[in-house]
Amino acid sequence: MNNPVRLDLENGIAVVTIDNPPVNALSHAVRAGLLRMIDTAEAGGAQAIVLIGAGRDFIAGADISEFGSPPKEPYLPDLCRRIEKSSCPVIAVLHGATLGGGLEVALSAHYRVATQTARIGLPEVLLGIIPGAGGTQRLPRLTGAEAALDLITTGRHVTAKTALELGIVDHLANAPPKEAGLAFAENIKGQGQRPTSDLPQPDAADFDAWYSRMEQVHRGQSAPKTAVRAIEAASSLPFEEGLLRERDLFLTLMDSPQRAGLIHAFFAERAVSKLPELKETNPRDIHTIGILGGGTMGAGIAAACLLKSLPVTLVDRTRAAADAARERIAQSIQGAVKRGKLEDAAPVMDQLVTTAEDLDLADADLIIEAVFEDMETKHEVFARLDAICKPGAILATNTSYLDINVIAARTSRPEDVIGLHFFSPAHIMKLLEIVVADKTAPDVIATGFSFAKRLGKTAVRAGVCDGFIGNRILSRYRMAMDNLVLDGASPYQIDNALTEFGMAMGPFAVADLAGLDIAWAARKRKAASRTPYERIPTFADRLCEMGRFGRKTGQGFYLYSEKAPQGIPDPEVEAIIAEERAKADIIPRDFRDDEIVLRFMLAIVNEAAYILDDGIARRPLDIDVTLVYGYGFPRWRGGPMHWADQAGLGRLLDSLHTLQDEDPHFWAIAPLLSRLAQSDQSFADLNKGMSR
Ligand code: T1G
């Protein structure tokens, strides 16, 4: 774009409009344009300057696609200083996204007016950085240190009304941005400039307490605790020195792998829905949802739909089962009320019909089956749905590993069949795997993605295989960790090493939560097809034989009690493991935490490379988003494929070769990984050109 900033004179007032779609980010051209227009307005003797954004947003912040390239002048902090020192009074009109550098521009203006649409915040910590253009120095001068600490360390957005209460804005307007700015300019005529930097320093807060809280809450992350130090500078240093301190801290974070990981995650989660078939196809209309099966998953999916105002008809086998499902759904909706997500449960519950009559699904536009995970049962269900549902209805299965091609073949309309794999609790977890079978029609895929968006979920396209993307990888890293236990590591050391690495939970704590009986049943089911090389976690079988199924039975790998709801290690489990090792003639050895983490990551990355080669995931970024949103992988590491690129594929390949010597079958190296490493390519190279 030639000139993304323009100036219009309106009765002696310069209206400067930033027009850089989609969100008016502060690209180099915008920064340069703003500087030029401030000069022009002053030279022309404007009485005031009104800053607005074209379209919905004021400014959504720095242009983060420029991060990682060498910065170009004018730099944002200098632009902000220039605005603040302008010889004309400057009024910023905050509307739509007014975030990050966008808010920093507004804080440098002399007056701030907000319209009702404004979403105001400094979300930099979510990108692994802190505000770098005076935000940590100016905001606390307006709001006090406590409120600034809260806003900057959470990165949360506030409404115009809250911003007024906090002292961030001077006035709320009920008019379009330009009119609001011009009217305000009239009102402040003759009042001159009012630089935020002239305001008194904020009082000190208990910065050390904030710092330790950030270390605890955001384990492993640098940005939130660094933000505390920057805000501390606002109360302890003169303004100019505070700016320099902020700059130093900001630049260190800009160079960090956490920043690179979080920016990768930001773009990856937007790229997952950029698929050729979605560009060319319109989704089908979805007004009503049918759900078959009212267990944990079915009820969770129903709650997810209801919370987004989609009417649901839920069918279970008996009236009593349907009533129980209604009760489960009501609890989830009540939970949303308690969490402040919803005001009143009643109108939401009014959109729900629970019944034992599957003919009631006849009019639904999208039917999601969430019955027992068993192929025979699924066959029956799909044959029935095929007979009942109207033409054009989408028949979805929530299976987490069964072959959807086989399920689709049971219907006369395989093109209408798709997998919608939700994660439990379905009304809370953000990930939805959209599993595309061989005959699924493109508009059905498009509908899956638009449905996910409607539910506020992040959808990833997956192909059909045992476990799709996520559970296939999970099963592989679980096996790697089980093998480590057999060889000498304790489940507690493994969980600890991986949570230190940043995983939300360790794999053994997760297994306890999911129920050890589930994996036990899967092991039994797969026993016949097991290869002779597969190692069996007999210690887990032993726990199950003792009725230790995890949290639901109060004991699994951990012991649970009212006093220790998160579980504590159990020496009895370690004794059982030792016995099983002895039976298998294994001489246990010690593993360092970094060896554990490396094996965990290699198991993921190697399996992911197979998944890419098999076409189950189209791009590495789809795998990154799956693991971050569905499996508690630390977002600030960008996802496993991004991690692998950072670690260096050549180095990882070397480590895999060493492991292959130890266990050639488990650690058989994915050809894609060798190809990439040998040609000096990365997973990021595979993402390129595939996300538009
Ligand atoms: N830079 C570049 N592109 C951006 C962008 C940004 N800041 N924000 C959004 N986009 C693109 C996005 O990739 C997508 O592109 C399109 O805009 C629409 O976004 C010095 C260092 C603004 C609330 O962190 O939170 O300022 O995919 O799909 O749901 O201190 O985007 O269509 O090609 O998300 O309506 C701080 C990040 C930067 C804001 C809009 N700012 N953005 O949400 O649409 S750091 C942020 C958002 C900074 C200074 C620092 C959201 C949104 P495409 P979208 P949306």
PDB file of C-alpha atoms in Angstrom, residues 3-244:
ATOM      1  CA  ASN A   3       0.182   5.649   1.889  1.00  0.00           C
ATOM      2  CA  PRO A   4      -1.534   3.964   4.803  1.00  0.00           C
ATOM      3  CA  VAL A   5      -1.914   7.226   6.756  1.00  0.00           C
ATOM      4  CA  ARG A   6      -3.879  10.201   5.448  1.00  0.00           C
ATOM      5  CA  LEU A   7      -4.726  13.658   6.732  1.00  0.00           C
ATOM      6  CA  ASP A   8      -7.978  15.555   6.219  1.00  0.00           C
ATOM      7  CA  LEU A   9      -8.503  19.055   7.510  1.00  0.00           C
ATOM      8  CA  GLU A  10     -11.915  19.619   9.065  1.00  0.00           C
ATOM      9  CA  ASN A  11     -12.521  23.172  10.288  1.00  0.00           C
ATOM     10  CA  GLY A  12      -8.882  23.623  11.252  1.00  0.00           C
ATOM     11  CA  ILE A  13      -8.615  20.231  12.905  1.00  0.00           C
ATOM     12  CA  ALA A  14      -6.318  17.622  11.357  1.00  0.00           C
ATOM     13  CA  VAL A  15      -7.966  14.207  11.194  1.00  0.00           C
ATOM     14  CA  VAL A  16      -5.195  11.652  10.746  1.00  0.00           C
ATOM     15  CA  THR A  17      -6.509   8.258   9.638  1.00  0.00           C
ATOM     16  CA  ILE A  18      -4.506   5.037   9.829  1.00  0.00           C
ATOM     17  CA  ASP A  19      -5.675   2.790   7.037  1.00  0.00           C
ATOM     18  CA  ASN A  20      -3.709  -0.436   7.039  1.00  0.00           C
ATOM     19  CA  PRO A  21      -6.070  -3.412   6.811  1.00  0.00           C
ATOM     20  CA  PRO A  22      -6.872  -5.802   8.304  1.00  0.00           C
ATOM     21  CA  VAL A  23      -6.184  -4.323  11.768  1.00  0.00           C
ATOM     22  CA  ASN A  24      -4.185  -1.098  11.181  1.00  0.00           C
ATOM     23  CA  ALA A  25      -1.016  -2.627  12.610  1.00  0.00           C
ATOM     24  CA  LEU A  26       1.907  -0.233  13.009  1.00  0.00           C
ATOM     25  CA  SER A  27       3.990  -1.394  10.071  1.00  0.00           C
ATOM     26  CA  HIS A  28       7.035   0.576   9.024  1.00  0.00           C
ATOM     27  CA  ALA A  29       4.923   2.454   6.451  1.00  0.00           C
ATOM     28  CA  VAL A  30       2.337   3.370   9.104  1.00  0.00           C
ATOM     29  CA  ARG A  31       4.971   4.633  11.529  1.00  0.00           C
ATOM     30  CA  ALA A  32       6.612   6.715   8.813  1.00  0.00           C
ATOM     31  CA  GLY A  33       3.222   7.964   7.613  1.00  0.00           C
ATOM     32  CA  LEU A  34       2.131   8.986  11.099  1.00  0.00           C
ATOM     33  CA  LEU A  35       5.338  10.917  11.651  1.00  0.00           C
ATOM     34  CA  ARG A  36       4.877  12.722   8.349  1.00  0.00           C
ATOM     35  CA  MET A  37       1.271  13.631   9.066  1.00  0.00           C
ATOM     36  CA  ILE A  38       2.099  15.002  12.518  1.00  0.00           C
ATOM     37  CA  ASP A  39       4.730  17.227  10.854  1.00  0.00           C
ATOM     38  CA  THR A  40       2.250  18.267   8.165  1.00  0.00           C
ATOM     39  CA  ALA A  41      -0.494  19.061  10.665  1.00  0.00           C
ATOM     40  CA  GLU A  42       1.823  21.197  12.774  1.00  0.00           C
ATOM     41  CA  ALA A  43       3.272  22.973   9.737  1.00  0.00           C
ATOM     42  CA  GLY A  44      -0.267  23.707   8.549  1.00  0.00           C
ATOM     43  CA  GLY A  45      -1.168  25.254  11.907  1.00  0.00           C
ATOM     44  CA  ALA A  46      -3.846  22.727  12.828  1.00  0.00           C
ATOM     45  CA  GLN A  47      -5.687  23.572  16.068  1.00  0.00           C
ATOM     46  CA  ALA A  48      -5.635  19.932  17.087  1.00  0.00           C
ATOM     47  CA  ILE A  49      -4.846  16.501  15.693  1.00  0.00           C
ATOM     48  CA  VAL A  50      -7.404  13.687  15.901  1.00  0.00           C
ATOM     49  CA  LEU A  51      -6.034  10.160  15.417  1.00  0.00           C
ATOM     50  CA  ILE A  52      -8.459   7.492  14.197  1.00  0.00           C
ATOM     51  CA  GLY A  53      -8.296   4.127  12.458  1.00  0.00           C
ATOM     52  CA  ALA A  54     -10.074   3.345   9.198  1.00  0.00           C
ATOM     53  CA  GLY A  55     -12.575   0.514   9.598  1.00  0.00           C
ATOM     54  CA  ARG A  56     -13.320  -1.393  12.779  1.00  0.00           C
ATOM     55  CA  ASP A  57     -10.080  -0.937  14.713  1.00  0.00           C
ATOM     56  CA  PHE A  58      -7.958   1.953  15.934  1.00  0.00           C
ATOM     57  CA  ILE A  59      -4.596   0.105  15.904  1.00  0.00           C
ATOM     58  CA  ALA A  60      -4.048  -3.537  16.940  1.00  0.00           C
ATOM     59  CA  GLY A  61      -0.399  -2.925  17.830  1.00  0.00           C
ATOM     60  CA  ALA A  62       2.990  -3.330  16.257  1.00  0.00           C
ATOM     61  CA  ASP A  63       3.002  -5.292  13.020  1.00  0.00           C
ATOM     62  CA  ILE A  64       4.096  -8.614  14.406  1.00  0.00           C
ATOM     63  CA  SER A  65       4.884 -10.030  10.988  1.00  0.00           C
ATOM     64  CA  GLU A  66       7.874  -7.639  11.038  1.00  0.00           C
ATOM     65  CA  PHE A  67       9.281  -9.223  14.215  1.00  0.00           C
ATOM     66  CA  GLY A  68      12.475 -11.107  13.610  1.00  0.00           C
ATOM     67  CA  SER A  69      13.553  -8.778  10.766  1.00  0.00           C
ATOM     68  CA  PRO A  70      15.909  -5.902  11.546  1.00  0.00           C
ATOM     69  CA  PRO A  71      13.851  -2.960  12.878  1.00  0.00           C
ATOM     70  CA  LYS A  72      13.556   0.077  10.615  1.00  0.00           C
ATOM     71  CA  GLU A  73      13.285   3.738  11.603  1.00  0.00           C
ATOM     72  CA  PRO A  74      11.191   5.483  12.679  1.00  0.00           C
ATOM     73  CA  TYR A  75      10.970   3.275  15.763  1.00  0.00           C
ATOM     74  CA  LEU A  76       7.717   3.209  17.662  1.00  0.00           C
ATOM     75  CA  PRO A  77       9.056   4.692  20.934  1.00  0.00           C
ATOM     76  CA  ASP A  78      10.395   7.680  18.994  1.00  0.00           C
ATOM     77  CA  LEU A  79       7.089   8.124  17.209  1.00  0.00           C
ATOM     78  CA  CYS A  80       5.276   8.048  20.559  1.00  0.00           C
ATOM     79  CA  ARG A  81       7.673  10.627  21.985  1.00  0.00           C
ATOM     80  CA  ARG A  82       7.114  12.804  18.897  1.00  0.00           C
ATOM     81  CA  ILE A  83       3.338  12.632  19.351  1.00  0.00           C
ATOM     82  CA  GLU A  84       3.623  13.507  23.021  1.00  0.00           C
ATOM     83  CA  LYS A  85       5.840  16.501  22.265  1.00  0.00           C
ATOM     84  CA  SER A  86       3.648  17.774  19.424  1.00  0.00           C
ATOM     85  CA  SER A  87       2.938  21.472  19.391  1.00  0.00           C
ATOM     86  CA  CYS A  88      -0.713  20.632  18.633  1.00  0.00           C
ATOM     87  CA  PRO A  89      -2.994  18.956  21.158  1.00  0.00           C
ATOM     88  CA  VAL A  90      -3.391  15.340  20.015  1.00  0.00           C
ATOM     89  CA  ILE A  91      -6.599  13.384  20.621  1.00  0.00           C
ATOM     90  CA  ALA A  92      -6.665   9.614  20.060  1.00  0.00           C
ATOM     91  CA  VAL A  93     -10.045   8.025  19.425  1.00  0.00           C
ATOM     92  CA  LEU A  94      -9.979   4.466  20.730  1.00  0.00           C
ATOM     93  CA  HIS A  95     -12.297   2.148  18.842  1.00  0.00           C
ATOM     94  CA  GLY A  96     -12.238  -1.575  18.074  1.00  0.00           C
ATOM     95  CA  ALA A  97      -8.866  -3.185  18.780  1.00  0.00           C
ATOM     96  CA  THR A  98      -6.665  -0.659  20.560  1.00  0.00           C
ATOM     97  CA  LEU A  99      -3.928  -2.959  21.594  1.00  0.00           C
ATOM     98  CA  GLY A 100      -0.221  -3.039  22.327  1.00  0.00           C
ATOM     99  CA  GLY A 101       1.593  -0.366  20.332  1.00  0.00           C
ATOM    100  CA  GLY A 102      -1.850   0.979  19.362  1.00  0.00           C
ATOM    101  CA  LEU A 103      -2.620   1.764  22.979  1.00  0.00           C
ATOM    102  CA  GLU A 104       0.893   3.117  23.426  1.00  0.00           C
ATOM    103  CA  VAL A 105       0.255   5.596  20.604  1.00  0.00           C
ATOM    104  CA  ALA A 106      -2.980   6.573  22.356  1.00  0.00           C
ATOM    105  CA  LEU A 107      -1.201   6.945  25.721  1.00  0.00           C
ATOM    106  CA  SER A 108       1.235   9.335  24.054  1.00  0.00           C
ATOM    107  CA  ALA A 109      -1.625  11.487  22.799  1.00  0.00           C
ATOM    108  CA  HIS A 110      -2.762  14.280  25.100  1.00  0.00           C
ATOM    109  CA  TYR A 111      -6.385  13.163  25.284  1.00  0.00           C
ATOM    110  CA  ARG A 112      -8.197   9.876  24.798  1.00  0.00           C
ATOM    111  CA  VAL A 113     -11.790   9.365  23.753  1.00  0.00           C
ATOM    112  CA  ALA A 114     -13.196   5.841  23.541  1.00  0.00           C
ATOM    113  CA  THR A 115     -16.207   4.625  21.606  1.00  0.00           C
ATOM    114  CA  GLN A 116     -18.370   1.724  22.751  1.00  0.00           C
ATOM    115  CA  THR A 117     -16.592  -0.742  20.445  1.00  0.00           C
ATOM    116  CA  ALA A 118     -13.150  -0.243  21.954  1.00  0.00           C
ATOM    117  CA  ARG A 119     -11.182  -3.244  23.213  1.00  0.00           C
ATOM    118  CA  ILE A 120      -8.226  -1.831  25.061  1.00  0.00           C
ATOM    119  CA  GLY A 121      -5.151  -3.621  26.325  1.00  0.00           C
ATOM    120  CA  LEU A 122      -1.447  -4.268  26.337  1.00  0.00           C
ATOM    121  CA  PRO A 123      -1.327  -7.954  25.330  1.00  0.00           C
ATOM    122  CA  GLU A 124       2.435  -8.071  24.683  1.00  0.00           C
ATOM    123  CA  VAL A 125       3.136 -10.704  27.372  1.00  0.00           C
ATOM    124  CA  LEU A 126       1.016 -13.110  25.358  1.00  0.00           C
ATOM    125  CA  LEU A 127       3.615 -12.733  22.617  1.00  0.00           C
ATOM    126  CA  GLY A 128       6.546 -13.203  25.002  1.00  0.00           C
ATOM    127  CA  ILE A 129       7.447  -9.503  25.204  1.00  0.00           C
ATOM    128  CA  ILE A 130       6.449  -6.404  27.182  1.00  0.00           C
ATOM    129  CA  PRO A 131       5.129  -3.094  25.887  1.00  0.00           C
ATOM    130  CA  GLY A 132       8.139  -1.492  24.283  1.00  0.00           C
ATOM    131  CA  ALA A 133       6.985   2.008  23.404  1.00  0.00           C
ATOM    132  CA  GLY A 134       6.402   3.529  26.812  1.00  0.00           C
ATOM    133  CA  GLY A 135       3.353   1.491  27.803  1.00  0.00           C
ATOM    134  CA  THR A 136       4.900   0.304  31.048  1.00  0.00           C
ATOM    135  CA  GLN A 137       5.808   3.897  31.966  1.00  0.00           C
ATOM    136  CA  ARG A 138       2.736   5.819  30.809  1.00  0.00           C
ATOM    137  CA  LEU A 139      -0.047   3.402  31.783  1.00  0.00           C
ATOM    138  CA  PRO A 140       0.846   3.324  35.514  1.00  0.00           C
ATOM    139  CA  ARG A 141       0.957   7.137  35.535  1.00  0.00           C
ATOM    140  CA  LEU A 142      -2.706   7.089  34.493  1.00  0.00           C
ATOM    141  CA  THR A 143      -4.021   4.074  36.411  1.00  0.00           C
ATOM    142  CA  GLY A 144      -1.641   3.595  39.332  1.00  0.00           C
ATOM    143  CA  ALA A 145       0.821   0.713  39.545  1.00  0.00           C
ATOM    144  CA  GLU A 146      -1.600  -2.012  40.740  1.00  0.00           C
ATOM    145  CA  ALA A 147      -4.013  -1.688  37.832  1.00  0.00           C
ATOM    146  CA  ALA A 148      -1.132  -1.436  35.364  1.00  0.00           C
ATOM    147  CA  LEU A 149       0.437  -4.575  36.835  1.00  0.00           C
ATOM    148  CA  ASP A 150      -2.831  -6.410  36.409  1.00  0.00           C
ATOM    149  CA  LEU A 151      -3.429  -5.257  32.820  1.00  0.00           C
ATOM    150  CA  ILE A 152       0.124  -5.711  31.570  1.00  0.00           C
ATOM    151  CA  THR A 153       0.889  -9.062  33.228  1.00  0.00           C
ATOM    152  CA  THR A 154      -2.388 -10.637  32.061  1.00  0.00           C
ATOM    153  CA  GLY A 155      -2.536  -8.905  28.685  1.00  0.00           C
ATOM    154  CA  ARG A 156      -6.309  -8.779  29.089  1.00  0.00           C
ATOM    155  CA  HIS A 157      -8.528  -6.431  27.116  1.00  0.00           C
ATOM    156  CA  VAL A 158     -10.909  -4.032  28.841  1.00  0.00           C
ATOM    157  CA  THR A 159     -13.996  -2.249  27.580  1.00  0.00           C
ATOM    158  CA  ALA A 160     -14.275   1.493  27.065  1.00  0.00           C
ATOM    159  CA  LYS A 161     -16.283   1.780  30.272  1.00  0.00           C
ATOM    160  CA  THR A 162     -13.639  -0.010  32.350  1.00  0.00           C
ATOM    161  CA  ALA A 163     -10.930   2.061  30.683  1.00  0.00           C
ATOM    162  CA  LEU A 164     -12.768   5.206  31.786  1.00  0.00           C
ATOM    163  CA  GLU A 165     -13.055   3.918  35.352  1.00  0.00           C
ATOM    164  CA  LEU A 166      -9.347   3.073  35.371  1.00  0.00           C
ATOM    165  CA  GLY A 167      -8.374   6.527  34.127  1.00  0.00           C
ATOM    166  CA  ILE A 168      -7.016   5.311  30.783  1.00  0.00           C
ATOM    167  CA  VAL A 169      -9.495   7.370  28.770  1.00  0.00           C
ATOM    168  CA  ASP A 170     -10.961  10.801  29.413  1.00  0.00           C
ATOM    169  CA  HIS A 171     -14.318  10.477  27.775  1.00  0.00           C
ATOM    170  CA  LEU A 172     -16.770   7.913  26.388  1.00  0.00           C
ATOM    171  CA  ALA A 173     -18.450   8.796  23.118  1.00  0.00           C
ATOM    172  CA  ASN A 174     -21.518   7.410  21.515  1.00  0.00           C
ATOM    173  CA  ALA A 175     -20.601   8.340  17.964  1.00  0.00           C
ATOM    174  CA  PRO A 176     -18.456   7.087  15.090  1.00  0.00           C
ATOM    175  CA  PRO A 177     -14.708   7.701  15.676  1.00  0.00           C
ATOM    176  CA  LYS A 178     -14.289  10.767  13.489  1.00  0.00           C
ATOM    177  CA  GLU A 179     -17.335  12.574  14.860  1.00  0.00           C
ATOM    178  CA  ALA A 180     -16.344  11.611  18.397  1.00  0.00           C
ATOM    179  CA  GLY A 181     -12.839  13.036  17.904  1.00  0.00           C
ATOM    180  CA  LEU A 182     -13.990  16.252  16.266  1.00  0.00           C
ATOM    181  CA  ALA A 183     -16.593  16.913  18.958  1.00  0.00           C
ATOM    182  CA  PHE A 184     -14.036  16.328  21.684  1.00  0.00           C
ATOM    183  CA  ALA A 185     -11.547  18.637  19.926  1.00  0.00           C
ATOM    184  CA  GLU A 186     -14.165  21.402  20.049  1.00  0.00           C
ATOM    185  CA  ASN A 187     -14.614  20.846  23.780  1.00  0.00           C
ATOM    186  CA  ILE A 188     -10.946  21.080  24.704  1.00  0.00           C
ATOM    187  CA  LYS A 189     -10.183  24.096  22.552  1.00  0.00           C
ATOM    188  CA  GLY A 190      -7.623  26.283  24.268  1.00  0.00           C
ATOM    189  CA  GLN A 191      -6.712  23.699  26.874  1.00  0.00           C
ATOM    190  CA  GLY A 192      -3.395  22.842  25.234  1.00  0.00           C
ATOM    191  CA  GLN A 193      -1.305  19.678  25.557  1.00  0.00           C
ATOM    192  CA  ARG A 194      -1.351  17.336  28.492  1.00  0.00           C
ATOM    193  CA  PRO A 195       1.499  14.835  28.177  1.00  0.00           C
ATOM    194  CA  THR A 196       1.077  11.648  30.186  1.00  0.00           C
ATOM    195  CA  SER A 197       4.796  11.740  31.006  1.00  0.00           C
ATOM    196  CA  ASP A 198       4.199  14.966  32.987  1.00  0.00           C
ATOM    197  CA  LEU A 199       1.915  13.142  35.421  1.00  0.00           C
ATOM    198  CA  PRO A 200       3.403  12.242  38.800  1.00  0.00           C
ATOM    199  CA  GLN A 201       5.140   8.906  39.197  1.00  0.00           C
ATOM    200  CA  PRO A 202       2.838   6.136  40.400  1.00  0.00           C
ATOM    201  CA  ASP A 203       3.104   4.976  44.009  1.00  0.00           C
ATOM    202  CA  ALA A 204       5.120   1.823  44.544  1.00  0.00           C
ATOM    203  CA  ALA A 205       3.340  -1.531  44.748  1.00  0.00           C
ATOM    204  CA  ASP A 206       4.716  -4.709  46.310  1.00  0.00           C
ATOM    205  CA  PHE A 207       6.731  -5.443  43.186  1.00  0.00           C
ATOM    206  CA  ASP A 208       8.676  -8.334  44.715  1.00  0.00           C
ATOM    207  CA  ALA A 209       5.451 -10.118  45.636  1.00  0.00           C
ATOM    208  CA  TRP A 210       4.139  -9.566  42.101  1.00  0.00           C
ATOM    209  CA  TYR A 211       7.387 -10.899  40.680  1.00  0.00           C
ATOM    210  CA  SER A 212       7.246 -14.134  42.676  1.00  0.00           C
ATOM    211  CA  ARG A 213       3.576 -14.565  41.844  1.00  0.00           C
ATOM    212  CA  MET A 214       4.396 -14.280  38.141  1.00  0.00           C
ATOM    213  CA  GLU A 215       7.154 -16.868  38.538  1.00  0.00           C
ATOM    214  CA  GLN A 216       4.640 -19.252  40.075  1.00  0.00           C
ATOM    215  CA  VAL A 217       1.656 -18.610  37.842  1.00  0.00           C
ATOM    216  CA  HIS A 218       3.586 -18.399  34.564  1.00  0.00           C
ATOM    217  CA  ARG A 219       6.138 -21.098  35.295  1.00  0.00           C
ATOM    218  CA  GLY A 220       9.056 -20.933  32.882  1.00  0.00           C
ATOM    219  CA  GLN A 221       7.912 -17.763  31.144  1.00  0.00           C
ATOM    220  CA  SER A 222      10.002 -14.619  31.149  1.00  0.00           C
ATOM    221  CA  ALA A 223       7.655 -11.894  29.913  1.00  0.00           C
ATOM    222  CA  PRO A 224       5.170 -11.569  32.816  1.00  0.00           C
ATOM    223  CA  LYS A 225       7.846 -11.252  35.498  1.00  0.00           C
ATOM    224  CA  THR A 226       9.905  -8.911  33.322  1.00  0.00           C
ATOM    225  CA  ALA A 227       6.820  -6.719  32.938  1.00  0.00           C
ATOM    226  CA  VAL A 228       6.786  -6.327  36.734  1.00  0.00           C
ATOM    227  CA  ARG A 229      10.348  -4.981  36.688  1.00  0.00           C
ATOM    228  CA  ALA A 230       9.486  -2.545  33.893  1.00  0.00           C
ATOM    229  CA  ILE A 231       6.473  -1.188  35.788  1.00  0.00           C
ATOM    230  CA  GLU A 232       8.590  -0.951  38.913  1.00  0.00           C
ATOM    231  CA  ALA A 233      10.879   1.374  36.946  1.00  0.00           C
ATOM    232  CA  ALA A 234       7.921   3.711  36.381  1.00  0.00           C
ATOM    233  CA  SER A 235       7.644   4.281  40.112  1.00  0.00           C
ATOM    234  CA  SER A 236      11.356   4.330  40.894  1.00  0.00           C
ATOM    235  CA  LEU A 237      12.946   6.180  37.969  1.00  0.00           C
ATOM    236  CA  PRO A 238      12.342   9.500  36.228  1.00  0.00           C
ATOM    237  CA  PHE A 239      10.312   9.128  33.026  1.00  0.00           C
ATOM    238  CA  GLU A 240      13.184   9.181  30.510  1.00  0.00           C
ATOM    239  CA  GLU A 241      15.229   6.687  32.526  1.00  0.00           C
ATOM    240  CA  GLY A 242      12.178   4.487  32.927  1.00  0.00           C
ATOM    241  CA  LEU A 243      11.765   4.463  29.143  1.00  0.00           C
ATOM    242  CA  LEU A 244      15.366   3.341  28.720  1.00  0.00           C
TER     243      LEU A 244
END
